[in-house]
Amino acid sequence: MTETLAAADDFSDRDAAARDILTQNDRGGYTVPTDGLYPYQWNWDSAFASLGFAEFDLDRAWQEIETLFSGQWDNGMVPHIIFHKPDPGYFPGPDVWGCNGPIASSGITQPPVALSFATRLLAADPEAGAARFAALYPKMRKWAEWFLKWRRDEKGAIFVIHPWESGRDNAPDWDDAMSGIDPQDVGYYERRDTQHVDASMRPTKYDYDRYIWLVQRAKALDWDDAKVAEGNPFKVADPTMHFILMRGLRDLLAAGEAQDLDTGDMAAQLAELEAGADALWNPGMGYYDSYNCNNGIWSNALSNASFLCWFGGLDAPHMEQHLARVLDAAPYGVPSLAPFDPRFDAKRYWRGPTWGMMNMMIGEGASERGVALGEEVRKRTREVIGRYGFVEYFDPMTGAAAGGKAFTWTAAVWLAWAG
Ligand code: 9YW
């Protein structure tokens, strides 16, 4: 690792290349994650895009988040995909979701990292951003409140009702809940993702049948929050969602106070979420973990989401030894699953690979809480992106590029943090 770092230190051409990717993936007011594979606006990808744009075009950065919120539903939910323009290259498209928000969209959400990143745009130029922030602020609060109302279990942890909601599609965290779904009535459908990238790196047919079955079930219930939650075989308490919402609320509260905006009961909500984080502590394994809300079974998965505790604002000194162990085992950034877990699969999406945007939240969060390894995470992320390109994700053992090319959030992470 030391040798590679020394040899590959000159990445001076990468900033311009990263800016080009953002510009090329710009579809006018919103950015696609990558051309072809993901042709729409994805929620947390857009939040990262806005941070990347903020490095050279703050106005465009605001626009990205404003466009995202133009798809917000009346109940406060901000969809995980907004289908601005039809594109047959992606499945499942608008007809499969059958949603009735202001713009065609999916019916589930994604981690609300946009709450935090909007406050960073404000910090970058408070005078220019004050009015735009104030306009987004009630919408952002409404989204946070929607999470607290519809995605919080009785122990106080935030759960997801679909693997896509967490943004970690095929993580082992969902295996137990997924095994409780019998998708035999799902019907015929044609996947598009495997026409763009190598099928061996993608979720399996077993996964996809259940992803689609869950969408069909919620669509049949007309996306009614209460009905969708009730009796849902898929309800998994998720550290990704919990810690990112905690961070979002904290940032929103601080910015609201600084801007003299109505903060309502956000302070109390934040305190509840902080207390709720205890529910995600797996005492048997000694780390933050996800669990199946329907039966209490832990995933026993030390994932990259486990290390979002610092980003969420916890001190969590007991997580440092786990981070050290994982970084010892994988040289190219924090793997989505610890390499010493038998379920680890170095190339299969959220069951092993390392992701630049997760590394950013882990590294930044750790550094903010005084954990020295945070800087090591940044260096390794810089190394892997600098050497292997702005791809979707990487093999954490070899650094090999994987998934979609010219990827928006990888370029944004380079500009905003790693590069
Ligand atoms: C899908 C766009 C999205 C990300 C998710 C990632 C993947 C697949 O791609 O989802 O079909 O939605 O898992 O986190 O937002 O980059």
GROMACS .gro file of C-alpha atoms and ligand atoms in nm:
model
  435
    1MET     CA    1   0.000   0.000   0.000
    2THR     CA    2   0.278   0.247   0.092
    3GLU     CA    3   0.455   0.182  -0.237
    4THR     CA    4   0.139   0.229  -0.444
    5LEU     CA    5   0.060   0.552  -0.265
    6ALA     CA    6   0.405   0.696  -0.333
    7ALA     CA    7   0.406   0.594  -0.699
    8ALA     CA    8   0.061   0.721  -0.784
    9ASP     CA    9   0.059   1.051  -0.603
   10ASP     CA   10   0.016   1.272  -0.907
   11PHE     CA   11  -0.350   1.293  -0.990
   12SER     CA   12  -0.339   1.652  -1.107
   13ASP     CA   13  -0.551   1.593  -1.416
   14ARG     CA   14  -0.835   1.437  -1.220
   15ASP     CA   15  -1.015   1.752  -1.107
   16ALA     CA   16  -1.095   1.855  -1.463
   17ALA     CA   17  -1.204   1.501  -1.550
   18ALA     CA   18  -1.437   1.494  -1.248
   19ARG     CA   19  -1.594   1.825  -1.344
   20ASP     CA   20  -1.645   1.694  -1.698
   21ILE     CA   21  -1.834   1.392  -1.566
   22LEU     CA   22  -2.073   1.611  -1.368
   23THR     CA   23  -2.128   1.831  -1.669
   24GLN     CA   24  -2.180   1.536  -1.904
   25ASN     CA   25  -2.428   1.371  -1.667
   26ASP     CA   26  -2.623   1.695  -1.627
   27ARG     CA   27  -2.965   1.657  -1.789
   28GLY     CA   28  -3.073   2.016  -1.718
   29GLY     CA   29  -3.141   2.088  -1.352
   30TYR     CA   30  -3.066   1.735  -1.241
   31THR     CA   31  -2.782   1.489  -1.287
   32VAL     CA   32  -2.810   1.119  -1.375
   33PRO     CA   33  -2.585   0.884  -1.174
   34THR     CA   34  -2.436   0.751  -1.499
   35ASP     CA   35  -2.542   0.751  -1.862
   36GLY     CA   36  -2.735   0.440  -1.967
   37LEU     CA   37  -2.753   0.226  -1.654
   38TYR     CA   38  -2.928   0.492  -1.440
   39PRO     CA   39  -3.102   0.744  -1.666
   40TYR     CA   40  -3.309   0.933  -1.404
   41GLN     CA   41  -3.258   1.149  -1.095
   42TRP     CA   42  -3.167   0.938  -0.794
   43ASN     CA   43  -3.212   1.094  -0.453
   44TRP     CA   44  -2.885   1.053  -0.265
   45ASP     CA   45  -2.679   1.053  -0.586
   46SER     CA   46  -2.817   1.402  -0.649
   47ALA     CA   47  -2.718   1.517  -0.303
   48PHE     CA   48  -2.359   1.413  -0.375
   49ALA     CA   49  -2.378   1.572  -0.720
   50SER     CA   50  -2.471   1.901  -0.557
   51LEU     CA   51  -2.159   1.888  -0.339
   52GLY     CA   52  -1.949   1.827  -0.649
   53PHE     CA   53  -2.111   2.116  -0.836
   54ALA     CA   54  -2.060   2.338  -0.532
   55GLU     CA   55  -1.686   2.319  -0.602
   56PHE     CA   56  -1.727   2.512  -0.928
   57ASP     CA   57  -2.088   2.624  -0.974
   58LEU     CA   58  -2.282   2.696  -0.657
   59ASP     CA   59  -2.594   2.804  -0.840
   60ARG     CA   60  -2.609   2.468  -1.019
   61ALA     CA   61  -2.549   2.292  -0.687
   62TRP     CA   62  -2.861   2.453  -0.536
   63GLN     CA   63  -3.060   2.370  -0.846
   64GLU     CA   64  -2.981   2.000  -0.808
   65ILE     CA   65  -3.142   1.988  -0.464
   66GLU     CA   66  -3.430   2.214  -0.565
   67THR     CA   67  -3.512   1.982  -0.856
   68LEU     CA   68  -3.500   1.685  -0.620
   69PHE     CA   69  -3.754   1.849  -0.390
   70SER     CA   70  -3.981   1.929  -0.684
   71GLY     CA   71  -4.066   1.557  -0.671
   72GLN     CA   72  -4.164   1.562  -0.302
   73TRP     CA   73  -4.497   1.398  -0.224
   74ASP     CA   74  -4.773   1.565  -0.021
   75ASN     CA   75  -4.694   1.337   0.273
   76GLY     CA   76  -4.336   1.475   0.283
   77MET     CA   77  -4.161   1.175   0.127
   78VAL     CA   78  -3.890   1.255  -0.128
   79PRO     CA   79  -3.873   0.966  -0.379
   80HIS     CA   80  -3.563   0.762  -0.447
   81ILE     CA   81  -3.600   0.804  -0.822
   82ILE     CA   82  -3.768   1.087  -1.011
   83PHE     CA   83  -3.862   0.997  -1.368
   84HIS     CA   84  -3.832   1.339  -1.530
   85LYS     CA   85  -3.824   1.202  -1.886
   86PRO     CA   86  -3.928   0.849  -1.991
   87ASP     CA   87  -3.637   0.616  -2.068
   88PRO     CA   88  -3.698   0.253  -2.170
   89GLY     CA   89  -3.340   0.163  -2.071
   90TYR     CA   90  -3.427   0.132  -1.701
   91PHE     CA   91  -3.645  -0.120  -1.522
   92PRO     CA   92  -3.864  -0.079  -1.314
   93GLY     CA   93  -3.990   0.243  -1.472
   94PRO     CA   94  -4.285   0.470  -1.384
   95ASP     CA   95  -4.557   0.226  -1.493
   96VAL     CA   96  -4.431  -0.042  -1.253
   97TRP     CA   97  -4.428   0.199  -0.959
   98GLY     CA   98  -4.761   0.361  -1.041
   99CYS     CA   99  -4.710   0.656  -0.810
  100ASN     CA  100  -4.900   0.979  -0.786
  101GLY     CA  101  -4.654   1.243  -0.668
  102PRO     CA  102  -4.623   1.576  -0.853
  103ILE     CA  103  -4.374   1.416  -1.096
  104ALA     CA  104  -4.364   1.045  -1.191
  105SER     CA  105  -4.144   0.875  -0.934
  106SER     CA  106  -4.072   0.566  -0.733
  107GLY     CA  107  -4.272   0.520  -0.413
  108ILE     CA  108  -3.987   0.473  -0.165
  109THR     CA  109  -3.721   0.712  -0.044
  110GLN     CA  110  -3.341   0.701   0.006
  111PRO     CA  111  -3.102   0.816   0.281
  112PRO     CA  112  -3.165   1.189   0.337
  113VAL     CA  113  -2.811   1.308   0.291
  114ALA     CA  114  -2.955   1.608   0.101
  115LEU     CA  115  -3.059   1.759   0.435
  116SER     CA  116  -2.697   1.788   0.541
  117PHE     CA  117  -2.558   1.884   0.206
  118ALA     CA  118  -2.805   2.171   0.162
  119THR     CA  119  -2.660   2.320   0.480
  120ARG     CA  120  -2.313   2.294   0.326
  121LEU     CA  121  -2.425   2.490   0.021
  122LEU     CA  122  -2.552   2.754   0.260
  123ALA     CA  123  -2.219   2.757   0.446
  124ALA     CA  124  -2.030   2.797   0.117
  125ASP     CA  125  -2.196   3.136   0.060
  126PRO     CA  126  -2.446   3.227   0.333
  127GLU     CA  127  -2.551   3.552   0.174
  128ALA     CA  128  -2.622   3.409  -0.170
  129GLY     CA  129  -2.781   3.094  -0.026
  130ALA     CA  130  -3.003   3.229   0.253
  131ALA     CA  131  -3.322   3.269   0.049
  132ARG     CA  132  -3.280   2.939  -0.134
  133PHE     CA  133  -3.214   2.759   0.192
  134ALA     CA  134  -3.516   2.920   0.357
  135ALA     CA  135  -3.736   2.805   0.067
  136LEU     CA  136  -3.616   2.445   0.099
  137TYR     CA  137  -3.617   2.438   0.477
  138PRO     CA  138  -3.987   2.359   0.543
  139LYS     CA  139  -3.974   2.089   0.276
  140MET     CA  140  -3.667   1.936   0.436
  141ARG     CA  141  -3.827   1.941   0.779
  142LYS     CA  142  -4.137   1.775   0.636
  143TRP     CA  143  -3.927   1.497   0.489
  144ALA     CA  144  -3.751   1.441   0.823
  145GLU     CA  145  -4.089   1.431   0.996
  146TRP     CA  146  -4.216   1.177   0.745
  147PHE     CA  147  -3.926   0.947   0.843
  148LEU     CA  148  -4.003   0.985   1.212
  149LYS     CA  149  -4.370   0.913   1.158
  150TRP     CA  150  -4.356   0.627   0.908
  151ARG     CA  151  -4.014   0.471   0.931
  152ARG     CA  152  -3.947   0.445   1.305
  153ASP     CA  153  -3.996   0.122   1.498
  154GLU     CA  154  -4.098   0.094   1.862
  155LYS     CA  155  -3.733   0.085   1.973
  156GLY     CA  156  -3.672   0.420   1.807
  157ALA     CA  157  -3.464   0.294   1.511
  158ILE     CA  158  -3.530   0.403   1.154
  159PHE     CA  159  -3.623   0.114   0.925
  160VAL     CA  160  -3.655   0.061   0.552
  161ILE     CA  161  -3.938  -0.114   0.368
  162HIS     CA  162  -3.734  -0.203   0.060
  163PRO     CA  163  -3.363  -0.279   0.007
  164TRP     CA  164  -3.354   0.003  -0.253
  165GLU     CA  165  -3.470   0.245   0.013
  166SER     CA  166  -3.149   0.199   0.209
  167GLY     CA  167  -2.945   0.247  -0.109
  168ARG     CA  168  -2.752  -0.074  -0.030
  169ASP     CA  169  -2.952  -0.297  -0.261
  170ASN     CA  170  -2.819  -0.648  -0.204
  171ALA     CA  171  -2.646  -0.610   0.133
  172PRO     CA  172  -2.659  -0.919   0.356
  173ASP     CA  173  -2.855  -0.700   0.598
  174TRP     CA  174  -3.170  -0.786   0.406
  175ASP     CA  175  -3.118  -1.162   0.369
  176ASP     CA  176  -3.336  -1.269   0.658
  177ALA     CA  177  -3.631  -1.046   0.565
  178MET     CA  178  -3.594  -1.134   0.196
  179SER     CA  179  -3.611  -1.504   0.275
  180GLY     CA  180  -3.958  -1.446   0.423
  181ILE     CA  181  -4.095  -1.326   0.087
  182ASP     CA  182  -4.250  -1.573  -0.154
  183PRO     CA  183  -4.246  -1.395  -0.491
  184GLN     CA  184  -4.403  -1.667  -0.705
  185ASP     CA  185  -4.684  -1.436  -0.825
  186VAL     CA  186  -4.444  -1.163  -0.937
  187GLY     CA  187  -4.504  -1.235  -1.309
  188TYR     CA  188  -4.275  -1.185  -1.608
  189TYR     CA  189  -4.044  -0.885  -1.623
  190GLU     CA  190  -3.729  -0.798  -1.812
  191ARG     CA  191  -3.428  -0.661  -1.629
  192ARG     CA  192  -3.230  -0.385  -1.797
  193ASP     CA  193  -2.939  -0.347  -1.557
  194THR     CA  194  -2.768  -0.666  -1.674
  195GLN     CA  195  -2.777  -0.533  -2.032
  196HIS     CA  196  -2.554  -0.245  -1.925
  197VAL     CA  197  -2.310  -0.410  -1.683
  198ASP     CA  198  -2.172  -0.755  -1.597
  199ALA     CA  199  -2.445  -0.969  -1.437
  200SER     CA  200  -2.195  -1.132  -1.199
  201MET     CA  201  -2.154  -0.795  -1.027
  202ARG     CA  202  -2.524  -0.727  -0.992
  203PRO     CA  203  -2.796  -0.845  -0.755
  204THR     CA  204  -2.929  -1.189  -0.849
  205LYS     CA  205  -3.268  -1.297  -0.991
  206TYR     CA  206  -3.359  -1.415  -0.640
  207ASP     CA  207  -3.310  -1.054  -0.523
  208TYR     CA  208  -3.487  -0.892  -0.817
  209ASP     CA  209  -3.798  -1.111  -0.785
  210ARG     CA  210  -3.834  -0.988  -0.429
  211TYR     CA  211  -3.754  -0.624  -0.515
  212ILE     CA  212  -4.033  -0.625  -0.772
  213TRP     CA  213  -4.273  -0.818  -0.549
  214LEU     CA  214  -4.233  -0.553  -0.277
  215VAL     CA  215  -4.306  -0.276  -0.529
  216GLN     CA  216  -4.615  -0.458  -0.657
  217ARG     CA  217  -4.743  -0.509  -0.302
  218ALA     CA  218  -4.710  -0.139  -0.212
  219LYS     CA  219  -4.855  -0.028  -0.545
  220ALA     CA  220  -5.163  -0.247  -0.481
  221LEU     CA  221  -5.200  -0.059  -0.150
  222ASP     CA  222  -5.185   0.270  -0.341
  223TRP     CA  223  -4.864   0.364  -0.153
  224ASP     CA  224  -5.063   0.436   0.162
  225ASP     CA  225  -4.793   0.469   0.432
  226ALA     CA  226  -4.990   0.298   0.708
  227LYS     CA  227  -5.108   0.010   0.491
  228VAL     CA  228  -4.766  -0.043   0.334
  229ALA     CA  229  -4.603  -0.069   0.678
  230GLU     CA  230  -4.867  -0.299   0.825
  231GLY     CA  231  -4.790  -0.667   0.782
  232ASN     CA  232  -4.496  -0.587   0.555
  233PRO     CA  233  -4.257  -0.885   0.549
  234PHE     CA  234  -3.975  -0.640   0.480
  235LYS     CA  235  -3.911  -0.401   0.768
  236VAL     CA  236  -3.543  -0.377   0.855
  237ALA     CA  237  -3.390  -0.127   1.099
  238ASP     CA  238  -3.101   0.026   0.910
  239PRO     CA  239  -2.792   0.213   1.032
  240THR     CA  240  -2.760   0.387   0.692
  241MET     CA  241  -3.096   0.555   0.728
  242HIS     CA  242  -3.072   0.612   1.101
  243PHE     CA  243  -2.729   0.774   1.110
  244ILE     CA  244  -2.782   0.983   0.797
  245LEU     CA  245  -3.115   1.113   0.927
  246MET     CA  246  -2.952   1.194   1.261
  247ARG     CA  247  -2.685   1.391   1.081
  248GLY     CA  248  -2.943   1.562   0.863
  249LEU     CA  249  -3.156   1.672   1.156
  250ARG     CA  250  -2.855   1.801   1.347
  251ASP     CA  251  -2.731   2.005   1.051
  252LEU     CA  252  -3.079   2.135   0.975
  253LEU     CA  253  -3.133   2.239   1.335
  254ALA     CA  254  -2.799   2.425   1.351
  255ALA     CA  255  -2.860   2.602   1.021
  256GLY     CA  256  -3.221   2.683   1.115
  257GLU     CA  257  -3.102   2.844   1.437
  258ALA     CA  258  -2.828   3.039   1.260
  259GLN     CA  259  -3.076   3.163   0.998
  260ASP     CA  260  -3.339   3.244   1.259
  261LEU     CA  261  -3.591   3.002   1.112
  262ASP     CA  262  -3.856   2.812   1.305
  263THR     CA  263  -3.688   2.499   1.443
  264GLY     CA  264  -4.008   2.361   1.597
  265ASP     CA  265  -3.940   2.044   1.795
  266MET     CA  266  -3.631   1.943   1.598
  267ALA     CA  267  -3.410   1.943   1.909
  268ALA     CA  268  -3.638   1.689   2.076
  269GLN     CA  269  -3.658   1.481   1.760
  270LEU     CA  270  -3.281   1.473   1.739
  271ALA     CA  271  -3.254   1.364   2.102
  272GLU     CA  272  -3.497   1.081   2.030
  273LEU     CA  273  -3.293   0.967   1.734
  274GLU     CA  274  -2.975   0.977   1.940
  275ALA     CA  275  -3.140   0.756   2.200
  276GLY     CA  276  -3.280   0.533   1.923
  277ALA     CA  277  -2.927   0.465   1.795
  278ASP     CA  278  -2.880   0.231   2.094
  279ALA     CA  279  -3.133  -0.003   1.936
  280LEU     CA  280  -2.889  -0.058   1.648
  281TRP     CA  281  -2.610  -0.173   1.876
  282ASN     CA  282  -2.568  -0.548   1.834
  283PRO     CA  283  -2.445  -0.657   2.178
  284GLY     CA  284  -2.340  -1.004   2.064
  285MET     CA  285  -2.110  -0.872   1.791
  286GLY     CA  286  -2.018  -0.543   1.957
  287TYR     CA  287  -2.093  -0.312   1.662
  288TYR     CA  288  -2.376  -0.118   1.498
  289ASP     CA  289  -2.588  -0.348   1.288
  290SER     CA  290  -2.928  -0.385   1.121
  291TYR     CA  291  -3.207  -0.612   1.239
  292ASN     CA  292  -3.530  -0.753   1.104
  293CYS     CA  293  -3.806  -0.558   1.283
  294ASN     CA  294  -4.051  -0.845   1.236
  295ASN     CA  295  -3.854  -1.098   1.439
  296GLY     CA  296  -3.565  -0.909   1.599
  297ILE     CA  297  -3.299  -1.117   1.419
  298TRP     CA  298  -2.966  -0.933   1.380
  299SER     CA  299  -2.786  -0.933   1.046
  300ASN     CA  300  -2.450  -0.983   1.221
  301ALA     CA  301  -2.303  -0.780   0.936
  302LEU     CA  302  -2.014  -0.541   0.991
  303SER     CA  303  -2.090  -0.323   0.690
  304ASN     CA  304  -1.982   0.020   0.572
  305ALA     CA  305  -2.313   0.145   0.719
  306SER     CA  306  -2.198   0.033   1.065
  307PHE     CA  307  -1.925   0.298   1.042
  308LEU     CA  308  -2.167   0.584   0.971
  309CYS     CA  309  -2.203   0.624   1.349
  310TRP     CA  310  -1.948   0.908   1.349
  311PHE     CA  311  -2.120   1.085   1.059
  312GLY     CA  312  -2.436   1.055   1.268
  313GLY     CA  313  -2.260   1.243   1.547
  314LEU     CA  314  -2.179   0.965   1.793
  315ASP     CA  315  -1.837   0.930   1.956
  316ALA     CA  316  -1.847   0.550   1.931
  317PRO     CA  317  -1.485   0.477   2.040
  318HIS     CA  318  -1.564   0.103   2.039
  319MET     CA  319  -1.603   0.116   1.658
  320GLU     CA  320  -1.241   0.221   1.600
  321GLN     CA  321  -1.097  -0.128   1.650
  322HIS     CA  322  -1.347  -0.264   1.396
  323LEU     CA  323  -1.247   0.001   1.143
  324ALA     CA  324  -0.880  -0.083   1.198
  325ARG     CA  325  -0.950  -0.452   1.143
  326VAL     CA  326  -1.146  -0.392   0.826
  327LEU     CA  327  -0.880  -0.157   0.685
  328ASP     CA  328  -0.613  -0.417   0.763
  329ALA     CA  329  -0.807  -0.676   0.567
  330ALA     CA  330  -0.894  -0.458   0.264
  331PRO     CA  331  -0.639  -0.210   0.122
  332TYR     CA  332  -0.870   0.002  -0.096
  333GLY     CA  333  -1.121   0.166   0.133
  334VAL     CA  334  -1.397   0.051   0.362
  335PRO     CA  335  -1.561  -0.257   0.209
  336SER     CA  336  -1.940  -0.278   0.209
  337LEU     CA  337  -1.902  -0.600   0.408
  338ALA     CA  338  -1.606  -0.704   0.624
  339PRO     CA  339  -1.376  -0.935   0.420
  340PHE     CA  340  -1.364  -1.185   0.706
  341ASP     CA  341  -1.742  -1.240   0.681
  342PRO     CA  342  -1.818  -1.563   0.489
  343ARG     CA  343  -2.083  -1.374   0.289
  344PHE     CA  344  -1.817  -1.134   0.153
  345ASP     CA  345  -1.811  -1.113  -0.229
  346ALA     CA  346  -1.547  -0.864  -0.351
  347LYS     CA  347  -1.727  -0.769  -0.672
  348ARG     CA  348  -2.095  -0.807  -0.593
  349TYR     CA  349  -2.225  -0.460  -0.527
  350TRP     CA  350  -2.315  -0.413  -0.159
  351ARG     CA  351  -2.174  -0.747  -0.042
  352GLY     CA  352  -1.808  -0.647  -0.050
  353PRO     CA  353  -1.705  -0.364  -0.285
  354THR     CA  354  -1.589  -0.024  -0.164
  355TRP     CA  355  -1.795   0.284  -0.252
  356GLY     CA  356  -1.646   0.635  -0.266
  357MET     CA  357  -1.950   0.810  -0.124
  358MET     CA  358  -1.978   0.577   0.175
  359ASN     CA  359  -1.607   0.621   0.235
  360MET     CA  360  -1.657   0.997   0.234
  361MET     CA  361  -1.925   0.987   0.502
  362ILE     CA  362  -1.723   0.741   0.709
  363GLY     CA  363  -1.392   0.924   0.669
  364GLU     CA  364  -1.531   1.270   0.725
  365GLY     CA  365  -1.741   1.161   1.019
  366ALA     CA  366  -1.448   0.981   1.181
  367SER     CA  367  -1.214   1.279   1.137
  368GLU     CA  368  -1.474   1.514   1.285
  369ARG     CA  369  -1.495   1.293   1.595
  370GLY     CA  370  -1.116   1.281   1.630
  371VAL     CA  371  -1.071   0.927   1.494
  372ALA     CA  372  -0.732   0.928   1.320
  373LEU     CA  373  -0.828   0.652   1.075
  374GLY     CA  374  -1.070   0.893   0.907
  375GLU     CA  375  -0.777   1.047   0.720
  376GLU     CA  376  -0.654   0.701   0.622
  377VAL     CA  377  -0.996   0.632   0.468
  378ARG     CA  378  -0.966   0.956   0.268
  379LYS     CA  379  -0.617   0.869   0.143
  380ARG     CA  380  -0.721   0.524   0.032
  381THR     CA  381  -1.030   0.659  -0.142
  382ARG     CA  382  -0.812   0.911  -0.323
  383GLU     CA  383  -0.577   0.634  -0.424
  384VAL     CA  384  -0.843   0.400  -0.557
  385ILE     CA  385  -1.032   0.667  -0.752
  386GLY     CA  386  -0.711   0.828  -0.879
  387ARG     CA  387  -0.579   0.497  -1.007
  388TYR     CA  388  -0.887   0.317  -1.126
  389GLY     CA  389  -1.119   0.597  -1.234
  390PHE     CA  390  -1.455   0.752  -1.157
  391VAL     CA  391  -1.646   0.427  -1.162
  392GLU     CA  392  -1.949   0.321  -0.958
  393TYR     CA  393  -1.755   0.114  -0.702
  394PHE     CA  394  -1.433  -0.088  -0.661
  395ASP     CA  395  -1.305  -0.428  -0.558
  396PRO     CA  396  -1.172  -0.346  -0.208
  397MET     CA  397  -0.894  -0.607  -0.231
  398THR     CA  398  -0.744  -0.519  -0.571
  399GLY     CA  399  -0.891  -0.174  -0.641
  400ALA     CA  400  -1.030  -0.302  -0.974
  401ALA     CA  401  -1.298  -0.079  -1.125
  402ALA     CA  402  -1.653  -0.216  -1.123
  403GLY     CA  403  -2.009  -0.125  -1.222
  404GLY     CA  404  -2.104   0.183  -1.424
  405LYS     CA  405  -1.840   0.417  -1.571
  406ALA     CA  406  -1.817   0.799  -1.550
  407PHE     CA  407  -2.017   0.793  -1.229
  408THR     CA  408  -2.151   1.115  -1.083
  409TRP     CA  409  -2.108   1.052  -0.712
  410THR     CA  410  -1.755   0.920  -0.749
  411ALA     CA  411  -1.659   1.235  -0.941
  412ALA     CA  412  -1.834   1.451  -0.680
  413VAL     CA  413  -1.659   1.278  -0.392
  414TRP     CA  414  -1.327   1.343  -0.563
  415LEU     CA  415  -1.399   1.715  -0.596
  416ALA     CA  416  -1.555   1.764  -0.253
  417TRP     CA  417  -1.334   1.543  -0.039
  418ALA     CA  418  -1.100   1.276  -0.171
  419GLY     CA  419  -0.899   1.452  -0.442
  4209YW     C1  420  -3.123   0.085  -0.854
  4209YW     C2  421  -2.792   0.497  -0.845
  4209YW     C3  422  -2.835   0.388  -0.747
  4209YW     C4  423  -2.788   0.420  -0.605
  4209YW     C5  424  -2.806   0.301  -0.513
  4209YW     C6  425  -2.741   0.181  -0.576
  4209YW     C7  426  -2.802   0.154  -0.711
  4209YW     C8  427  -2.986   0.048  -0.812
  4209YW     O1  428  -2.779   0.266  -0.794
  4209YW     O2  429  -2.937   0.125  -0.703
  4209YW     O3  430  -3.170   0.027  -0.954
  4209YW     O4  431  -3.183   0.174  -0.793
  4209YW     O5  432  -2.748   0.069  -0.494
  4209YW     O6  433  -2.751   0.329  -0.386
  4209YW     O7  434  -2.857   0.530  -0.556
  4209YW     O8  435  -2.655   0.518  -0.838
   0.00000   0.00000   0.00000
